[in-house]
Short mmCIF file of N, CA and C in Angstrom, two decimals:
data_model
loop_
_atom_site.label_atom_id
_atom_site.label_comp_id
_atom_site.label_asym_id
_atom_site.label_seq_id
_atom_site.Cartn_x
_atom_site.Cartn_y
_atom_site.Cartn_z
N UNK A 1 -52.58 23.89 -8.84
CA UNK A 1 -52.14 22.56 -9.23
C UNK A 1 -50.65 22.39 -8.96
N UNK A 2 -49.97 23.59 -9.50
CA UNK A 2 -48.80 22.79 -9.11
C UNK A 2 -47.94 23.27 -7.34
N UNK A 3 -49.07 23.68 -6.88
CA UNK A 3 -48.51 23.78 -5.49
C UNK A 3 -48.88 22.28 -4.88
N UNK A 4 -49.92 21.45 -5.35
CA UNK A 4 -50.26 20.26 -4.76
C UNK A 4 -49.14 19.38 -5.63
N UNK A 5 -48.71 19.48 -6.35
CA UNK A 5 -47.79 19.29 -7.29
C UNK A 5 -46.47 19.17 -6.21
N UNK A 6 -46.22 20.32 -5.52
CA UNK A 6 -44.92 20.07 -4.91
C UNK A 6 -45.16 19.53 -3.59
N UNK A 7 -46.40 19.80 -3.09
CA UNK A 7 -46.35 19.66 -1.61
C UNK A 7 -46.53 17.78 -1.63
N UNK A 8 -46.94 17.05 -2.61
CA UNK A 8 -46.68 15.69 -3.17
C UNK A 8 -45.56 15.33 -3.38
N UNK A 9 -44.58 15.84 -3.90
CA UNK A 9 -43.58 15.71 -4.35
C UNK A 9 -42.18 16.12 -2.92
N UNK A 10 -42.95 17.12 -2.10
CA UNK A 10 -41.86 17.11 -0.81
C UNK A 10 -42.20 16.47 0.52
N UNK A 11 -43.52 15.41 0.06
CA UNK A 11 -44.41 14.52 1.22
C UNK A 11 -43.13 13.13 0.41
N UNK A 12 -43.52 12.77 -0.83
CA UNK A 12 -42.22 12.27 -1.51
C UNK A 12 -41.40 11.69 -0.85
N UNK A 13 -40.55 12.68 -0.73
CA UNK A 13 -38.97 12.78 -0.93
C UNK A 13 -38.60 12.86 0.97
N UNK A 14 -39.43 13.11 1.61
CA UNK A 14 -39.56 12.99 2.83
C UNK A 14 -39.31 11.98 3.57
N UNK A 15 -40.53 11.27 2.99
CA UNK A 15 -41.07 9.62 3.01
C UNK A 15 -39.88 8.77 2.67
N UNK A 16 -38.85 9.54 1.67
CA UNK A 16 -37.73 8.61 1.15
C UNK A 16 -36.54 8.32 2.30
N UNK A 17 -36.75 9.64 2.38
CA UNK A 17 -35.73 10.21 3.03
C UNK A 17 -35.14 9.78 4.94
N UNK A 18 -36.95 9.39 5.05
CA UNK A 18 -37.21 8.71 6.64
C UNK A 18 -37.00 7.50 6.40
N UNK A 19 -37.81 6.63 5.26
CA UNK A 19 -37.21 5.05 5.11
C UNK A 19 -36.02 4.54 4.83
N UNK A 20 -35.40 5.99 4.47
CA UNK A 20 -33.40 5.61 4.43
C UNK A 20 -33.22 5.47 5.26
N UNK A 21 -33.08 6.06 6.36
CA UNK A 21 -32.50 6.59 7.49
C UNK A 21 -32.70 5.57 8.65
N UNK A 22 -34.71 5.13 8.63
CA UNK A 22 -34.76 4.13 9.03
C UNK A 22 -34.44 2.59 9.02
N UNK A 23 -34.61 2.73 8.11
CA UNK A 23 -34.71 1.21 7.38
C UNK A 23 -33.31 0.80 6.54
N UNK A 24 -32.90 1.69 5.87
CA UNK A 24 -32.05 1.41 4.82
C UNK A 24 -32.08 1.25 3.46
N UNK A 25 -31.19 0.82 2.79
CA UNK A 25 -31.59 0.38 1.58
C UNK A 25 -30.07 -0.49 1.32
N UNK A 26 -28.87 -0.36 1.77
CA UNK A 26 -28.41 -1.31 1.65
C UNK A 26 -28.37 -2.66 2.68
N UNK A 27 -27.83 -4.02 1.81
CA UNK A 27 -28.42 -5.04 2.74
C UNK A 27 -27.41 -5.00 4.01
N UNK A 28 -27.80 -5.00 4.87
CA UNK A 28 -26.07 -4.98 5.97
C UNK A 28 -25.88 -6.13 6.53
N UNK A 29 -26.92 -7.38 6.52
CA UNK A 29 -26.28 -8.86 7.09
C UNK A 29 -25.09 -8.96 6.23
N UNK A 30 -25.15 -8.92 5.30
CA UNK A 30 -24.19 -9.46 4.13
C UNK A 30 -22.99 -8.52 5.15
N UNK A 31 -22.91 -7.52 4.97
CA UNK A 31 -21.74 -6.64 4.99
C UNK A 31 -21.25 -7.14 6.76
N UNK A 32 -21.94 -7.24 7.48
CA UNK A 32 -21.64 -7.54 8.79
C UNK A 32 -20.91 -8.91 9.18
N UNK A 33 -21.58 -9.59 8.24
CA UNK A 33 -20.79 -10.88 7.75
C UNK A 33 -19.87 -11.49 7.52
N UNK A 34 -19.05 -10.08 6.25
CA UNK A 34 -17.72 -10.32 5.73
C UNK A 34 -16.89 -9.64 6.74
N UNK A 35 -17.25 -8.51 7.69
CA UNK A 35 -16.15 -7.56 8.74
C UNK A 35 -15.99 -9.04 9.54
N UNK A 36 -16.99 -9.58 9.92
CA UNK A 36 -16.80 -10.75 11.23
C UNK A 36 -15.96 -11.92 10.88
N UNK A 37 -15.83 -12.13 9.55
CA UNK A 37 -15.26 -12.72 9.03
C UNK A 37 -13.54 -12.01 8.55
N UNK A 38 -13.26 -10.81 8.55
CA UNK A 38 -12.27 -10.18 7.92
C UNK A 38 -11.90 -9.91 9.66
N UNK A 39 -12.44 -9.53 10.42
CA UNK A 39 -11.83 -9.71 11.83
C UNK A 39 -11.40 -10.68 12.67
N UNK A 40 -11.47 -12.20 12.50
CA UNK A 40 -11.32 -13.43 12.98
C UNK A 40 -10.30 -13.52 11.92
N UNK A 41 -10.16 -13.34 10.90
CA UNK A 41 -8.65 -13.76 10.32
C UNK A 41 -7.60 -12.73 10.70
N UNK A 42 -7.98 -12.00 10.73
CA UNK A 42 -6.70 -10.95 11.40
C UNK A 42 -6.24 -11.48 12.89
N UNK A 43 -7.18 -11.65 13.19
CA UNK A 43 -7.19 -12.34 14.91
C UNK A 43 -6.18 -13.03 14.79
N UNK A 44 -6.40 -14.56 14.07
CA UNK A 44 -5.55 -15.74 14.16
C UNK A 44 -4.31 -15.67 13.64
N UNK A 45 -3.69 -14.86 12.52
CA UNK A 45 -2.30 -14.39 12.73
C UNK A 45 -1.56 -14.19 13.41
N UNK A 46 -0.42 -14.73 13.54
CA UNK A 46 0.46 -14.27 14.21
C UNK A 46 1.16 -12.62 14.36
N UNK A 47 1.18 -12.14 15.44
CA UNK A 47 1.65 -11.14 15.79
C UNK A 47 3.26 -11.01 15.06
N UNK A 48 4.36 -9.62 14.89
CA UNK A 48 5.42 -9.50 14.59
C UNK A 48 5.93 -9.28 16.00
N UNK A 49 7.32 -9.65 14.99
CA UNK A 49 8.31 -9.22 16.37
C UNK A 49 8.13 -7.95 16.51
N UNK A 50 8.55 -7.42 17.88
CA UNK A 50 8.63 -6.10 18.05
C UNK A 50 9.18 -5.36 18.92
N UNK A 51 9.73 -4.33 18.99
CA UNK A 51 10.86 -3.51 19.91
C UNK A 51 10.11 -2.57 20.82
N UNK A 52 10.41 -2.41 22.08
CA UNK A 52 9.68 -1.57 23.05
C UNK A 52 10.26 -0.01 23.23
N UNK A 53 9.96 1.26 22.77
CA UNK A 53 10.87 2.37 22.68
C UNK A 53 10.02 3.74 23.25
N UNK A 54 10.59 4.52 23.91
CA UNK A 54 9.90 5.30 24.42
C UNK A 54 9.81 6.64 23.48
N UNK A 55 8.31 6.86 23.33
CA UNK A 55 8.48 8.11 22.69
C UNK A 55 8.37 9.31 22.81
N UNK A 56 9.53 10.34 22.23
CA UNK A 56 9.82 11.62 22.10
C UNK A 56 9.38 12.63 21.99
N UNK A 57 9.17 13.89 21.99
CA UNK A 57 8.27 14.85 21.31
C UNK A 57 9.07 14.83 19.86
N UNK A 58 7.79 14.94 19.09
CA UNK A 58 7.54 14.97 17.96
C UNK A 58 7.71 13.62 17.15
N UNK A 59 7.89 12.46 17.50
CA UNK A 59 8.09 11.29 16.95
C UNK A 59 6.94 10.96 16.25
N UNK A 60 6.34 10.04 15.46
CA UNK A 60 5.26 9.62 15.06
C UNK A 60 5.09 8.05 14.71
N UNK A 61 4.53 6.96 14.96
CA UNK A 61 4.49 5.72 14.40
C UNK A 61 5.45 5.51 13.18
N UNK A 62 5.04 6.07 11.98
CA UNK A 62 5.29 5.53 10.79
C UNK A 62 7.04 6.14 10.89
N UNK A 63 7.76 7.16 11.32
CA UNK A 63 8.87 7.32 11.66
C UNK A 63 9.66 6.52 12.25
N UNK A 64 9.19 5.95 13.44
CA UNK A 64 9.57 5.18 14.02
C UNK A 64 10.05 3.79 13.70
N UNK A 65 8.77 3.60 12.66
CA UNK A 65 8.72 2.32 12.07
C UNK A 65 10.08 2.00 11.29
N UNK A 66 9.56 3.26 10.57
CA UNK A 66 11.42 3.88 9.44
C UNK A 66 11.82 3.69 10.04
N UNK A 67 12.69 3.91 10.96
CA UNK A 67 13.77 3.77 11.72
C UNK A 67 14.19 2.34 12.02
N UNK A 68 13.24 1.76 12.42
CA UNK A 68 13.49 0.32 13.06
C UNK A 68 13.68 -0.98 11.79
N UNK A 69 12.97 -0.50 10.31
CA UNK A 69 12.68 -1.09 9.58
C UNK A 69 13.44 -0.48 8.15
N UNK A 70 14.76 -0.58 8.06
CA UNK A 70 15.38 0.33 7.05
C UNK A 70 14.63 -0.53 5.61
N UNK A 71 14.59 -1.74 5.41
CA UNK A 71 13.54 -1.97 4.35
C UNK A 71 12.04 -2.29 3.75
N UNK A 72 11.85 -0.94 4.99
CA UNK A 72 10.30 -1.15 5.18
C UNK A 72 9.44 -1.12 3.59
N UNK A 73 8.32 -1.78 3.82
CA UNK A 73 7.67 -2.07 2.54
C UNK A 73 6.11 -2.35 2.84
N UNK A 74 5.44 -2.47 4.11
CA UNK A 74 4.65 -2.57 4.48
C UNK A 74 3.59 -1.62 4.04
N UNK A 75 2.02 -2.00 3.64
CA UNK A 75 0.87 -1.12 3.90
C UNK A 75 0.64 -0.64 4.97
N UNK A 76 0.37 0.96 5.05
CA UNK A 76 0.06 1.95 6.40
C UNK A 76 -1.18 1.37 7.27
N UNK A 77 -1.96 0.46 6.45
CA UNK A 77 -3.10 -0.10 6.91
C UNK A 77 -2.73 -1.36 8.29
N UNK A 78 -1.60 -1.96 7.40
CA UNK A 78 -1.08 -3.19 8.00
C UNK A 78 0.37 -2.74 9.45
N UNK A 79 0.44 -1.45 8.97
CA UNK A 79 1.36 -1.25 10.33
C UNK A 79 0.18 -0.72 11.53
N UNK A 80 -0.67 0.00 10.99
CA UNK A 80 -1.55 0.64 12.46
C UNK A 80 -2.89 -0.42 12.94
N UNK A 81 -2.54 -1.94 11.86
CA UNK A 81 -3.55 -2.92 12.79
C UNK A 81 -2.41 -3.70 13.46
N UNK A 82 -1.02 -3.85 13.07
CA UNK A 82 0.17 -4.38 14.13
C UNK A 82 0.16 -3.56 15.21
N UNK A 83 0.24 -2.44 15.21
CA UNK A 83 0.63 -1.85 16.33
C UNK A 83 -0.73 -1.28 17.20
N UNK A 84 -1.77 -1.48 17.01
CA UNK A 84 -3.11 -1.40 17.80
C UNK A 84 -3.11 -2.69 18.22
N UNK A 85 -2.50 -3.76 17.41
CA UNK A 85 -2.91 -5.47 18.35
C UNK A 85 -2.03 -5.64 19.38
N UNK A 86 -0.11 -4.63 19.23
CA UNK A 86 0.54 -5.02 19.94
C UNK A 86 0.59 -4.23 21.33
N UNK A 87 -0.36 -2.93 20.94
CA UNK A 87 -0.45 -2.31 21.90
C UNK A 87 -1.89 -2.04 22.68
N UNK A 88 -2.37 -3.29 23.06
CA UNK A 88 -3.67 -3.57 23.06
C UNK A 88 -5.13 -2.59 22.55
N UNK A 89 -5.35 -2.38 21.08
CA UNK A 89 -6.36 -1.80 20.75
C UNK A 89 -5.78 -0.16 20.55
N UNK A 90 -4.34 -0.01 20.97
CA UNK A 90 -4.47 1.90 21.26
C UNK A 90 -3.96 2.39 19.98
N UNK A 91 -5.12 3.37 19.57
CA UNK A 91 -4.63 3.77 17.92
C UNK A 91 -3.34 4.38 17.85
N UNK A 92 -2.60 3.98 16.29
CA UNK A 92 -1.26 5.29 16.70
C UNK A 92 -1.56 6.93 16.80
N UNK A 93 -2.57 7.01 16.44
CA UNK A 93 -2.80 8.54 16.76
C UNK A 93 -2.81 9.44 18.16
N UNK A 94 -2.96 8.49 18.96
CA UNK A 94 -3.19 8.75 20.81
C UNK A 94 -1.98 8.44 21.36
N UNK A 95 -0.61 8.00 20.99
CA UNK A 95 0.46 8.25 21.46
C UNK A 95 1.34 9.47 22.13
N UNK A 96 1.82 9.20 23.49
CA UNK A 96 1.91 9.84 23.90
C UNK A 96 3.38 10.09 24.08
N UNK A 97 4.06 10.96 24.44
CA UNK A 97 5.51 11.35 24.83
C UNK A 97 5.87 11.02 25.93
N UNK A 98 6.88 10.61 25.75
CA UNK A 98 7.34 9.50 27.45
C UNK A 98 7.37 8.66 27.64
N UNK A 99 5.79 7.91 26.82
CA UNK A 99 5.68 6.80 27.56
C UNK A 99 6.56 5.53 26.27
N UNK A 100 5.85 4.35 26.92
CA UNK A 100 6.90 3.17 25.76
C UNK A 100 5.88 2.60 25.16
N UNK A 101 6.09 2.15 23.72
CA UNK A 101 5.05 1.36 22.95
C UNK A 101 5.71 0.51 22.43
N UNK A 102 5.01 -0.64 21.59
CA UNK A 102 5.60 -1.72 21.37
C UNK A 102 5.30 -1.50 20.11
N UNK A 103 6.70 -1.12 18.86
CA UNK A 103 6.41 -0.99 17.67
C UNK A 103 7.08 -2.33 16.76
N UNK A 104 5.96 -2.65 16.04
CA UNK A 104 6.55 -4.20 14.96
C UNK A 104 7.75 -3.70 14.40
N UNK A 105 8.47 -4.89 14.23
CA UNK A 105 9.67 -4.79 13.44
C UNK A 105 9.51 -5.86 12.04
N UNK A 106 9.81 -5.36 10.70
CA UNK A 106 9.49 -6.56 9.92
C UNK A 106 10.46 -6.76 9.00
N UNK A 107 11.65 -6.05 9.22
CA UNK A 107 12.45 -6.75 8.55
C UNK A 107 13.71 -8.02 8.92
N UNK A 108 14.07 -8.58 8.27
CA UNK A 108 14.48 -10.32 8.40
C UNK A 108 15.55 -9.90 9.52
N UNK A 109 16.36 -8.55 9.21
CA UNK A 109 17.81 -9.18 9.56
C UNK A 109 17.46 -8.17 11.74
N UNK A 110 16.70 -8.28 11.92
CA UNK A 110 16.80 -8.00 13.34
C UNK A 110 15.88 -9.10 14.08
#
């Protein structure tokens, strides 16, 4: 009994386990919805100003940023979707040495 017991119980959890995977269980129109919507407003913003600088070994985005932005105050979120829009789509992580990128500037007095 209780081997039919488990072999029920891991036919179960199987069964669960394939209709997750397949199917789901959370709703995703909804969720697909609000990104398409949270991506068209980012869109229509205006871009920042921004300075063209070639980078160094060992430099990094958010350094850089420091540098250019002595009263920086910005979310890390909101500098690496400026600088992926200004540098068409290229994450700051794939930066390379040498070459020049176009990093936002956001404070008033430049």
């Amino acid at each position: 009994m209780k081997k039919i017991a488990f072999l029920l119980g891991s036919l179960l959890l199987a069964y669960i386990i394939f209709f997750d995977l397949q199917v789901g269980t959370i709703p995703t129109k909804h969720i697909a919805t609000v990104a398409k919507a949270t991506k068209s407003e980012t869109k229509s913003t205006s871009l920042p100003k921004y300075e063209k600088i070639q980078v160094k070994n060992g430099d990094t985005v958010l350094g850089i940023i420091e540098n250019l932005n002595p009263d920086f105050n910005q979310p890390i979120s909101q500098i690496t979707e400026d600088f992926s829009a200004l540098n068409d789509g290229l994450s700051p992580t794939k930066i390379q040495s040498g070459k020049s990128y176009k990093f936002p500037i956001y404070s008033s007095n430049k």
